[in-house]
Amino acid sequence: MSDERQNTSEMGRRAMLQTAGAAVITGLAVGGTPTVALAAAQDAGGMSTADRNEAPLGARLQGVQHFGLTVQNMERAYEFYTAVLGGTEVFRHGDFQGDGVQNTLLADQEIEANARGVNPRTIGVPDLRGGAQRLDVRFIQFDNVVIELLQYRDADQPMGSSKSFAEPVQHMSPAFPRMMHICFYVRDDVDFNKFIADLEAESARRGMTQVRANRTVRVMTEADRKAAPRSSNTNRVTQAPSDGWELIYCKGPEGEQLEFVKALGPVKQRFSEALAKRQQTVTR
């Protein structure tokens, strides 16, 4: 085979893999028609919903849905990922505050601050609960992955501000700039609360006691977190344009920041439409 034919074949193979990967990530193919790759990913083994919920954890995932990056300067980061690297905005949402978002994202850090006897702010925990700080997000679509840009800012700073709540230093809190998290995509038919409980149990069985998911109710000690009802394993978002998310933050075995999500209904459709539009306009 000539070099030209090899290059052509390789380009075609890459395009096929990119398209299949993108379809799996969004959960929908262009126009809503399932692709072979998507069908294989969602229906592996032909499991019933009941069987799926008792299957190994890996069989209940659809892969990685997005990567999140907490930034110091939202507009600068947005320009880099869109104008420089060519990503396409899916949607943006912001001014998040209140008990629900505070508990979902930052419960483990409040437990840590309480255990140390220090003000949560000193270890990088914003006050979303009281509204002193706010969280803004923007989702950027690439061919086979989505990047989420997050900025925690003081309430008196405008959205897109160049001034973040915390300095860009290494720490455990996900509110610090440069802190990334990996988001795993849970299958649509999986019981999210049970998945989180099983994840913690399986990790503990293997001696990975650092793997701890947050709760959507306020907890001040590790005992409180463990005693929280199973229903608090899931934050169900109902406000547009984020309506359809089910999510919780979780620490991994090395202290890395993880997130587990389901993308259902309206938010799933938004990602699907953004991908379809991108595939129609991007020239290879």
PDB file of C-alpha atoms in Angstrom:
ATOM      1  CA  MET A   1       0.000   0.000   0.000  1.00  0.00           C
ATOM      2  CA  SER A   2       1.332   3.458  -0.906  1.00  0.00           C
ATOM      3  CA  ASP A   3       1.958   6.175   1.690  1.00  0.00           C
ATOM      4  CA  GLU A   4      -0.915   8.177   0.209  1.00  0.00           C
ATOM      5  CA  ARG A   5      -3.343   5.271   0.536  1.00  0.00           C
ATOM      6  CA  GLN A   6      -2.108   4.555   4.054  1.00  0.00           C
ATOM      7  CA  ASN A   7      -2.647   8.185   5.053  1.00  0.00           C
ATOM      8  CA  THR A   8      -6.125   8.203   3.535  1.00  0.00           C
ATOM      9  CA  SER A   9      -7.034   4.997   5.347  1.00  0.00           C
ATOM     10  CA  GLU A  10      -5.661   6.304   8.634  1.00  0.00           C
ATOM     11  CA  MET A  11      -7.591   9.576   8.304  1.00  0.00           C
ATOM     12  CA  GLY A  12     -10.779   7.643   7.644  1.00  0.00           C
ATOM     13  CA  ARG A  13     -10.206   5.404  10.647  1.00  0.00           C
ATOM     14  CA  ARG A  14      -9.575   8.414  12.891  1.00  0.00           C
ATOM     15  CA  ALA A  15     -12.731  10.121  11.662  1.00  0.00           C
ATOM     16  CA  MET A  16     -14.755   6.980  12.391  1.00  0.00           C
ATOM     17  CA  LEU A  17     -13.327   6.700  15.917  1.00  0.00           C
ATOM     18  CA  GLN A  18     -13.918  10.389  16.619  1.00  0.00           C
ATOM     19  CA  THR A  19     -17.531  10.168  15.493  1.00  0.00           C
ATOM     20  CA  ALA A  20     -18.190   7.017  17.501  1.00  0.00           C
ATOM     21  CA  GLY A  21     -16.513   8.476  20.577  1.00  0.00           C
ATOM     22  CA  ALA A  22     -18.494  11.690  20.347  1.00  0.00           C
ATOM     23  CA  ALA A  23     -21.766   9.809  19.998  1.00  0.00           C
ATOM     24  CA  VAL A  24     -21.050   7.762  23.098  1.00  0.00           C
ATOM     25  CA  ILE A  25     -20.224  10.887  25.107  1.00  0.00           C
ATOM     26  CA  THR A  26     -23.408  12.750  24.241  1.00  0.00           C
ATOM     27  CA  GLY A  27     -25.567   9.653  24.483  1.00  0.00           C
ATOM     28  CA  LEU A  28     -27.280  10.456  21.188  1.00  0.00           C
ATOM     29  CA  ALA A  29     -26.224  10.212  17.570  1.00  0.00           C
ATOM     30  CA  VAL A  30     -26.822  12.975  15.075  1.00  0.00           C
ATOM     31  CA  GLY A  31     -30.541  13.334  14.467  1.00  0.00           C
ATOM     32  CA  GLY A  32     -31.308  10.989  17.346  1.00  0.00           C
ATOM     33  CA  THR A  33     -30.459   7.797  15.421  1.00  0.00           C
ATOM     34  CA  PRO A  34     -28.298   5.422  17.497  1.00  0.00           C
ATOM     35  CA  THR A  35     -24.971   4.468  15.964  1.00  0.00           C
ATOM     36  CA  VAL A  36     -23.481   1.000  16.147  1.00  0.00           C
ATOM     37  CA  ALA A  37     -20.896   2.247  18.645  1.00  0.00           C
ATOM     38  CA  LEU A  38     -23.558   3.859  20.808  1.00  0.00           C
ATOM     39  CA  ALA A  39     -25.810   0.828  20.746  1.00  0.00           C
ATOM     40  CA  ALA A  40     -22.897  -1.387  21.711  1.00  0.00           C
ATOM     41  CA  ALA A  41     -21.953   0.937  24.558  1.00  0.00           C
ATOM     42  CA  GLN A  42     -25.476   1.255  25.961  1.00  0.00           C
ATOM     43  CA  ASP A  43     -26.744  -2.277  25.407  1.00  0.00           C
ATOM     44  CA  ALA A  44     -23.626  -4.312  26.139  1.00  0.00           C
ATOM     45  CA  GLY A  45     -24.753  -7.783  27.132  1.00  0.00           C
ATOM     46  CA  GLY A  46     -28.433  -6.977  26.539  1.00  0.00           C
ATOM     47  CA  MET A  47     -28.943  -6.386  30.257  1.00  0.00           C
ATOM     48  CA  SER A  48     -32.291  -5.555  31.796  1.00  0.00           C
ATOM     49  CA  THR A  49     -32.488  -2.534  34.084  1.00  0.00           C
ATOM     50  CA  ALA A  50     -32.645  -4.819  37.125  1.00  0.00           C
ATOM     51  CA  ASP A  51     -29.563  -6.761  36.000  1.00  0.00           C
ATOM     52  CA  ARG A  52     -27.729  -3.542  35.155  1.00  0.00           C
ATOM     53  CA  ASN A  53     -28.141  -2.227  38.689  1.00  0.00           C
ATOM     54  CA  GLU A  54     -26.553  -5.393  40.098  1.00  0.00           C
ATOM     55  CA  ALA A  55     -23.753  -5.549  37.514  1.00  0.00           C
ATOM     56  CA  PRO A  56     -20.119  -4.547  38.211  1.00  0.00           C
ATOM     57  CA  LEU A  57     -19.656  -0.793  38.419  1.00  0.00           C
ATOM     58  CA  GLY A  58     -17.894  -0.624  35.058  1.00  0.00           C
ATOM     59  CA  ALA A  59     -20.924  -2.083  33.293  1.00  0.00           C
ATOM     60  CA  ARG A  60     -23.045   0.782  34.608  1.00  0.00           C
ATOM     61  CA  LEU A  61     -20.940   3.520  33.018  1.00  0.00           C
ATOM     62  CA  GLN A  62     -21.074   5.036  29.528  1.00  0.00           C
ATOM     63  CA  GLY A  63     -17.526   6.357  29.727  1.00  0.00           C
ATOM     64  CA  VAL A  64     -16.293   9.858  30.552  1.00  0.00           C
ATOM     65  CA  GLN A  65     -18.834  12.647  29.933  1.00  0.00           C
ATOM     66  CA  HIS A  66     -16.622  15.702  30.415  1.00  0.00           C
ATOM     67  CA  PHE A  67     -13.485  17.103  32.023  1.00  0.00           C
ATOM     68  CA  GLY A  68     -13.842  20.093  34.334  1.00  0.00           C
ATOM     69  CA  LEU A  69     -11.274  22.837  34.815  1.00  0.00           C
ATOM     70  CA  THR A  70     -11.565  25.512  37.515  1.00  0.00           C
ATOM     71  CA  VAL A  71     -10.133  28.736  36.121  1.00  0.00           C
ATOM     72  CA  GLN A  72      -8.879  32.046  37.450  1.00  0.00           C
ATOM     73  CA  ASN A  73      -9.984  34.132  34.459  1.00  0.00           C
ATOM     74  CA  MET A  74     -13.138  32.842  32.745  1.00  0.00           C
ATOM     75  CA  GLU A  75     -12.963  35.000  29.619  1.00  0.00           C
ATOM     76  CA  ARG A  76      -9.308  34.214  29.028  1.00  0.00           C
ATOM     77  CA  ALA A  77      -9.915  30.486  29.408  1.00  0.00           C
ATOM     78  CA  TYR A  78     -13.007  30.653  27.192  1.00  0.00           C
ATOM     79  CA  GLU A  79     -11.069  32.421  24.460  1.00  0.00           C
ATOM     80  CA  PHE A  80      -8.302  29.824  24.590  1.00  0.00           C
ATOM     81  CA  TYR A  81     -10.585  26.790  24.353  1.00  0.00           C
ATOM     82  CA  THR A  82     -12.832  28.300  21.662  1.00  0.00           C
ATOM     83  CA  ALA A  83     -10.915  30.860  19.588  1.00  0.00           C
ATOM     84  CA  VAL A  84      -7.505  29.200  19.922  1.00  0.00           C
ATOM     85  CA  LEU A  85      -8.328  25.494  20.091  1.00  0.00           C
ATOM     86  CA  GLY A  86     -11.584  25.642  18.140  1.00  0.00           C
ATOM     87  CA  GLY A  87     -14.108  24.305  20.651  1.00  0.00           C
ATOM     88  CA  THR A  88     -17.803  25.160  20.358  1.00  0.00           C
ATOM     89  CA  GLU A  89     -19.880  26.471  23.255  1.00  0.00           C
ATOM     90  CA  VAL A  90     -22.733  24.153  24.273  1.00  0.00           C
ATOM     91  CA  PHE A  91     -24.231  26.458  26.890  1.00  0.00           C
ATOM     92  CA  ARG A  92     -23.303  28.523  29.918  1.00  0.00           C
ATOM     93  CA  HIS A  93     -24.964  28.795  33.305  1.00  0.00           C
ATOM     94  CA  GLY A  94     -24.021  30.682  36.417  1.00  0.00           C
ATOM     95  CA  ASP A  95     -24.621  32.556  39.630  1.00  0.00           C
ATOM     96  CA  PHE A  96     -25.027  29.215  41.423  1.00  0.00           C
ATOM     97  CA  GLN A  97     -25.476  29.615  45.168  1.00  0.00           C
ATOM     98  CA  GLY A  98     -27.347  28.025  48.068  1.00  0.00           C
ATOM     99  CA  ASP A  99     -27.358  24.900  50.219  1.00  0.00           C
ATOM    100  CA  GLY A 100     -27.808  22.405  47.398  1.00  0.00           C
ATOM    101  CA  VAL A 101     -24.774  23.386  45.362  1.00  0.00           C
ATOM    102  CA  GLN A 102     -22.624  23.942  48.477  1.00  0.00           C
ATOM    103  CA  ASN A 103     -23.364  20.469  49.825  1.00  0.00           C
ATOM    104  CA  THR A 104     -23.068  18.733  46.455  1.00  0.00           C
ATOM    105  CA  LEU A 105     -19.668  20.163  45.569  1.00  0.00           C
ATOM    106  CA  LEU A 106     -17.989  21.017  48.864  1.00  0.00           C
ATOM    107  CA  ALA A 107     -19.289  18.857  51.727  1.00  0.00           C
ATOM    108  CA  ASP A 108     -15.992  16.974  52.107  1.00  0.00           C
ATOM    109  CA  GLN A 109     -14.068  20.236  52.443  1.00  0.00           C
ATOM    110  CA  GLU A 110     -16.449  21.545  55.104  1.00  0.00           C
ATOM    111  CA  ILE A 111     -15.915  18.320  57.033  1.00  0.00           C
ATOM    112  CA  GLU A 112     -12.149  18.848  56.736  1.00  0.00           C
ATOM    113  CA  ALA A 113     -12.396  22.459  57.951  1.00  0.00           C
ATOM    114  CA  ASN A 114     -14.572  21.407  60.879  1.00  0.00           C
ATOM    115  CA  ALA A 115     -12.128  18.641  61.830  1.00  0.00           C
ATOM    116  CA  ARG A 116      -9.225  21.117  61.745  1.00  0.00           C
ATOM    117  CA  GLY A 117     -11.186  23.781  63.609  1.00  0.00           C
ATOM    118  CA  VAL A 118     -10.518  26.394  60.920  1.00  0.00           C
ATOM    119  CA  ASN A 119     -12.596  28.771  58.828  1.00  0.00           C
ATOM    120  CA  PRO A 120     -13.528  26.879  55.623  1.00  0.00           C
ATOM    121  CA  ARG A 121     -12.334  29.834  53.535  1.00  0.00           C
ATOM    122  CA  THR A 122      -8.753  29.278  54.718  1.00  0.00           C
ATOM    123  CA  ILE A 123      -8.649  25.941  52.879  1.00  0.00           C
ATOM    124  CA  GLY A 124     -10.295  27.280  49.748  1.00  0.00           C
ATOM    125  CA  VAL A 125     -13.978  26.660  50.448  1.00  0.00           C
ATOM    126  CA  PRO A 126     -16.248  29.394  49.031  1.00  0.00           C
ATOM    127  CA  ASP A 127     -19.468  30.408  50.755  1.00  0.00           C
ATOM    128  CA  LEU A 128     -21.974  29.452  48.077  1.00  0.00           C
ATOM    129  CA  ARG A 129     -24.452  28.639  50.845  1.00  0.00           C
ATOM    130  CA  GLY A 130     -24.692  32.233  52.039  1.00  0.00           C
ATOM    131  CA  GLY A 131     -24.124  33.737  48.601  1.00  0.00           C
ATOM    132  CA  ALA A 132     -20.836  35.516  49.362  1.00  0.00           C
ATOM    133  CA  GLN A 133     -19.368  33.608  46.427  1.00  0.00           C
ATOM    134  CA  ARG A 134     -20.950  32.302  43.219  1.00  0.00           C
ATOM    135  CA  LEU A 135     -20.152  29.585  40.690  1.00  0.00           C
ATOM    136  CA  ASP A 136     -20.337  30.016  36.900  1.00  0.00           C
ATOM    137  CA  VAL A 137     -19.861  27.277  34.282  1.00  0.00           C
ATOM    138  CA  ARG A 138     -19.444  27.057  30.506  1.00  0.00           C
ATOM    139  CA  PHE A 139     -19.396  23.835  28.478  1.00  0.00           C
ATOM    140  CA  ILE A 140     -17.146  23.602  25.404  1.00  0.00           C
ATOM    141  CA  GLN A 141     -17.694  20.822  22.839  1.00  0.00           C
ATOM    142  CA  PHE A 142     -14.806  19.183  21.016  1.00  0.00           C
ATOM    143  CA  ASP A 143     -15.086  16.268  18.604  1.00  0.00           C
ATOM    144  CA  ASN A 144     -15.019  13.522  21.203  1.00  0.00           C
ATOM    145  CA  VAL A 145     -15.026  15.259  24.575  1.00  0.00           C
ATOM    146  CA  VAL A 146     -16.580  18.171  26.448  1.00  0.00           C
ATOM    147  CA  ILE A 147     -14.581  20.573  28.621  1.00  0.00           C
ATOM    148  CA  GLU A 148     -16.378  22.338  31.474  1.00  0.00           C
ATOM    149  CA  LEU A 149     -14.902  25.659  32.593  1.00  0.00           C
ATOM    150  CA  LEU A 150     -15.788  26.604  36.172  1.00  0.00           C
ATOM    151  CA  GLN A 151     -15.135  29.850  38.002  1.00  0.00           C
ATOM    152  CA  TYR A 152     -15.775  30.508  41.677  1.00  0.00           C
ATOM    153  CA  ARG A 153     -15.961  34.280  42.199  1.00  0.00           C
ATOM    154  CA  ASP A 154     -16.957  36.775  44.856  1.00  0.00           C
ATOM    155  CA  ALA A 155     -20.577  37.884  44.534  1.00  0.00           C
ATOM    156  CA  ASP A 156     -19.545  41.467  43.770  1.00  0.00           C
ATOM    157  CA  GLN A 157     -17.526  40.330  40.744  1.00  0.00           C
ATOM    158  CA  PRO A 158     -19.352  40.057  37.390  1.00  0.00           C
ATOM    159  CA  MET A 159     -19.682  36.811  35.453  1.00  0.00           C
ATOM    160  CA  GLY A 160     -16.604  36.313  33.302  1.00  0.00           C
ATOM    161  CA  SER A 161     -14.469  38.255  35.748  1.00  0.00           C
ATOM    162  CA  SER A 162     -10.687  37.976  35.650  1.00  0.00           C
ATOM    163  CA  LYS A 163     -10.691  37.691  39.442  1.00  0.00           C
ATOM    164  CA  SER A 164     -11.484  34.338  41.003  1.00  0.00           C
ATOM    165  CA  PHE A 165     -12.403  33.604  44.614  1.00  0.00           C
ATOM    166  CA  ALA A 166      -9.211  31.698  45.388  1.00  0.00           C
ATOM    167  CA  GLU A 167      -5.595  32.065  44.361  1.00  0.00           C
ATOM    168  CA  PRO A 168      -4.332  29.465  41.857  1.00  0.00           C
ATOM    169  CA  VAL A 169      -2.485  27.216  44.289  1.00  0.00           C
ATOM    170  CA  GLN A 170      -2.531  23.471  44.704  1.00  0.00           C
ATOM    171  CA  HIS A 171      -5.016  22.283  47.301  1.00  0.00           C
ATOM    172  CA  MET A 172      -7.764  19.727  47.778  1.00  0.00           C
ATOM    173  CA  SER A 173     -10.706  22.081  47.271  1.00  0.00           C
ATOM    174  CA  PRO A 174     -12.221  22.008  43.756  1.00  0.00           C
ATOM    175  CA  ALA A 175     -12.690  25.786  44.010  1.00  0.00           C
ATOM    176  CA  PHE A 176      -8.988  26.477  43.438  1.00  0.00           C
ATOM    177  CA  PRO A 177      -7.987  27.532  39.898  1.00  0.00           C
ATOM    178  CA  ARG A 178      -6.100  24.835  37.939  1.00  0.00           C
ATOM    179  CA  MET A 179      -7.885  22.097  39.870  1.00  0.00           C
ATOM    180  CA  MET A 180      -9.375  19.652  37.374  1.00  0.00           C
ATOM    181  CA  HIS A 181     -11.933  16.931  37.885  1.00  0.00           C
ATOM    182  CA  ILE A 182     -12.799  13.864  35.869  1.00  0.00           C
ATOM    183  CA  CYS A 183     -16.483  13.311  35.251  1.00  0.00           C
ATOM    184  CA  PHE A 184     -17.772   9.781  34.683  1.00  0.00           C
ATOM    185  CA  TYR A 185     -20.977   9.249  32.737  1.00  0.00           C
ATOM    186  CA  VAL A 186     -23.454   6.916  34.464  1.00  0.00           C
ATOM    187  CA  ARG A 187     -25.892   5.021  32.238  1.00  0.00           C
ATOM    188  CA  ASP A 188     -29.432   6.349  31.966  1.00  0.00           C
ATOM    189  CA  ASP A 189     -31.108   3.281  33.495  1.00  0.00           C
ATOM    190  CA  VAL A 190     -28.829   3.043  36.543  1.00  0.00           C
ATOM    191  CA  ASP A 191     -30.069   3.912  40.037  1.00  0.00           C
ATOM    192  CA  PHE A 192     -27.696   6.800  40.818  1.00  0.00           C
ATOM    193  CA  ASN A 193     -28.084   6.632  44.606  1.00  0.00           C
ATOM    194  CA  LYS A 194     -27.320   2.908  44.608  1.00  0.00           C
ATOM    195  CA  PHE A 195     -24.369   3.378  42.270  1.00  0.00           C
ATOM    196  CA  ILE A 196     -22.708   5.835  44.674  1.00  0.00           C
ATOM    197  CA  ALA A 197     -23.365   3.554  47.652  1.00  0.00           C
ATOM    198  CA  ASP A 198     -21.919   0.575  45.766  1.00  0.00           C
ATOM    199  CA  LEU A 199     -18.917   2.629  44.634  1.00  0.00           C
ATOM    200  CA  GLU A 200     -18.034   3.556  48.203  1.00  0.00           C
ATOM    201  CA  ALA A 201     -18.607   0.007  49.436  1.00  0.00           C
ATOM    202  CA  GLU A 202     -16.489  -1.584  46.708  1.00  0.00           C
ATOM    203  CA  SER A 203     -13.695   0.946  47.233  1.00  0.00           C
ATOM    204  CA  ALA A 204     -13.724   0.364  50.994  1.00  0.00           C
ATOM    205  CA  ARG A 205     -13.625  -3.396  50.404  1.00  0.00           C
ATOM    206  CA  ARG A 206     -10.388  -2.865  48.494  1.00  0.00           C
ATOM    207  CA  GLY A 207      -8.935  -0.680  51.247  1.00  0.00           C
ATOM    208  CA  MET A 208      -9.550   2.569  49.336  1.00  0.00           C
ATOM    209  CA  THR A 209     -11.249   4.379  52.202  1.00  0.00           C
ATOM    210  CA  GLN A 210     -10.285   7.739  50.687  1.00  0.00           C
ATOM    211  CA  VAL A 211     -13.028   7.288  48.071  1.00  0.00           C
ATOM    212  CA  ARG A 212     -15.865   9.320  49.550  1.00  0.00           C
ATOM    213  CA  ALA A 213     -18.774  10.965  47.773  1.00  0.00           C
ATOM    214  CA  ASN A 214     -20.408  14.148  48.993  1.00  0.00           C
ATOM    215  CA  ARG A 215     -24.021  14.357  50.151  1.00  0.00           C
ATOM    216  CA  THR A 216     -26.683  16.884  49.184  1.00  0.00           C
ATOM    217  CA  VAL A 217     -27.547  17.525  52.837  1.00  0.00           C
ATOM    218  CA  ARG A 218     -25.231  19.421  55.136  1.00  0.00           C
ATOM    219  CA  VAL A 219     -22.761  17.186  56.997  1.00  0.00           C
ATOM    220  CA  MET A 220     -20.088  18.393  59.406  1.00  0.00           C
ATOM    221  CA  THR A 221     -18.320  15.133  60.282  1.00  0.00           C
ATOM    222  CA  GLU A 222     -17.449  11.895  58.531  1.00  0.00           C
ATOM    223  CA  ALA A 223     -19.968  10.164  60.791  1.00  0.00           C
ATOM    224  CA  ASP A 224     -22.644  12.586  59.566  1.00  0.00           C
ATOM    225  CA  ARG A 225     -21.732  11.849  55.961  1.00  0.00           C
ATOM    226  CA  LYS A 226     -21.975   8.100  56.476  1.00  0.00           C
ATOM    227  CA  ALA A 227     -25.293   8.455  58.307  1.00  0.00           C
ATOM    228  CA  ALA A 228     -26.890  10.629  55.617  1.00  0.00           C
ATOM    229  CA  PRO A 229     -29.825   9.019  53.785  1.00  0.00           C
ATOM    230  CA  ARG A 230     -29.071   7.275  50.501  1.00  0.00           C
ATOM    231  CA  SER A 231     -31.335   9.762  48.716  1.00  0.00           C
ATOM    232  CA  SER A 232     -28.733  12.464  49.442  1.00  0.00           C
ATOM    233  CA  ASN A 233     -26.278  10.741  47.071  1.00  0.00           C
ATOM    234  CA  THR A 234     -27.840  12.557  44.100  1.00  0.00           C
ATOM    235  CA  ASN A 235     -28.321  16.208  43.234  1.00  0.00           C
ATOM    236  CA  ARG A 236     -31.072  16.426  40.596  1.00  0.00           C
ATOM    237  CA  VAL A 237     -30.916  19.733  38.729  1.00  0.00           C
ATOM    238  CA  THR A 238     -34.222  21.154  37.486  1.00  0.00           C
ATOM    239  CA  GLN A 239     -33.270  24.698  36.467  1.00  0.00           C
ATOM    240  CA  ALA A 240     -32.650  25.382  32.768  1.00  0.00           C
ATOM    241  CA  PRO A 241     -30.322  25.200  30.942  1.00  0.00           C
ATOM    242  CA  SER A 242     -28.822  22.611  33.317  1.00  0.00           C
ATOM    243  CA  ASP A 243     -32.100  20.720  33.825  1.00  0.00           C
ATOM    244  CA  GLY A 244     -31.613  16.988  33.513  1.00  0.00           C
ATOM    245  CA  TRP A 245     -28.296  16.622  35.332  1.00  0.00           C
ATOM    246  CA  GLU A 246     -28.015  14.121  38.172  1.00  0.00           C
ATOM    247  CA  LEU A 247     -24.646  14.504  39.867  1.00  0.00           C
ATOM    248  CA  ILE A 248     -22.387  14.330  42.883  1.00  0.00           C
ATOM    249  CA  TYR A 249     -18.727  15.108  43.526  1.00  0.00           C
ATOM    250  CA  CYS A 250     -16.439  12.447  44.950  1.00  0.00           C
ATOM    251  CA  LYS A 251     -12.797  12.157  45.998  1.00  0.00           C
ATOM    252  CA  GLY A 252     -10.733   9.435  44.329  1.00  0.00           C
ATOM    253  CA  PRO A 253      -8.199   7.148  45.999  1.00  0.00           C
ATOM    254  CA  GLU A 254      -5.327   9.605  45.472  1.00  0.00           C
ATOM    255  CA  GLY A 255      -7.326  12.634  46.556  1.00  0.00           C
ATOM    256  CA  GLU A 256      -8.188  13.549  42.963  1.00  0.00           C
ATOM    257  CA  GLN A 257     -11.493  15.263  42.287  1.00  0.00           C
ATOM    258  CA  LEU A 258     -14.081  13.102  40.536  1.00  0.00           C
ATOM    259  CA  GLU A 259     -17.665  13.687  39.485  1.00  0.00           C
ATOM    260  CA  PHE A 260     -20.366  11.213  38.515  1.00  0.00           C
ATOM    261  CA  VAL A 261     -23.277  12.369  36.379  1.00  0.00           C
ATOM    262  CA  LYS A 262     -26.300  11.318  34.407  1.00  0.00           C
ATOM    263  CA  ALA A 263     -27.366  13.618  31.566  1.00  0.00           C
ATOM    264  CA  LEU A 264     -31.086  13.200  30.953  1.00  0.00           C
ATOM    265  CA  GLY A 265     -33.886  15.004  29.145  1.00  0.00           C
ATOM    266  CA  PRO A 266     -33.265  18.657  28.221  1.00  0.00           C
ATOM    267  CA  VAL A 267     -29.559  18.836  29.081  1.00  0.00           C
ATOM    268  CA  LYS A 268     -28.859  15.636  27.160  1.00  0.00           C
ATOM    269  CA  GLN A 269     -30.665  17.068  24.148  1.00  0.00           C
ATOM    270  CA  ARG A 270     -28.625  20.281  24.333  1.00  0.00           C
ATOM    271  CA  PHE A 271     -25.370  18.347  24.127  1.00  0.00           C
ATOM    272  CA  SER A 272     -26.740  16.230  21.278  1.00  0.00           C
ATOM    273  CA  GLU A 273     -27.831  19.287  19.296  1.00  0.00           C
ATOM    274  CA  ALA A 274     -24.476  21.001  19.878  1.00  0.00           C
ATOM    275  CA  LEU A 275     -22.612  17.953  18.598  1.00  0.00           C
ATOM    276  CA  ALA A 276     -24.875  17.608  15.559  1.00  0.00           C
ATOM    277  CA  LYS A 277     -24.375  21.277  14.704  1.00  0.00           C
ATOM    278  CA  ARG A 278     -20.628  20.952  15.101  1.00  0.00           C
ATOM    279  CA  GLN A 279     -20.446  17.863  12.892  1.00  0.00           C
ATOM    280  CA  GLN A 280     -22.388  19.696  10.185  1.00  0.00           C
ATOM    281  CA  THR A 281     -20.134  22.760  10.224  1.00  0.00           C
ATOM    282  CA  VAL A 282     -16.628  21.504  11.004  1.00  0.00           C
ATOM    283  CA  THR A 283     -14.653  20.695   7.865  1.00  0.00           C
ATOM    284  CA  ARG A 284     -12.080  17.932   7.970  1.00  0.00           C
TER     285      ARG A 284
END
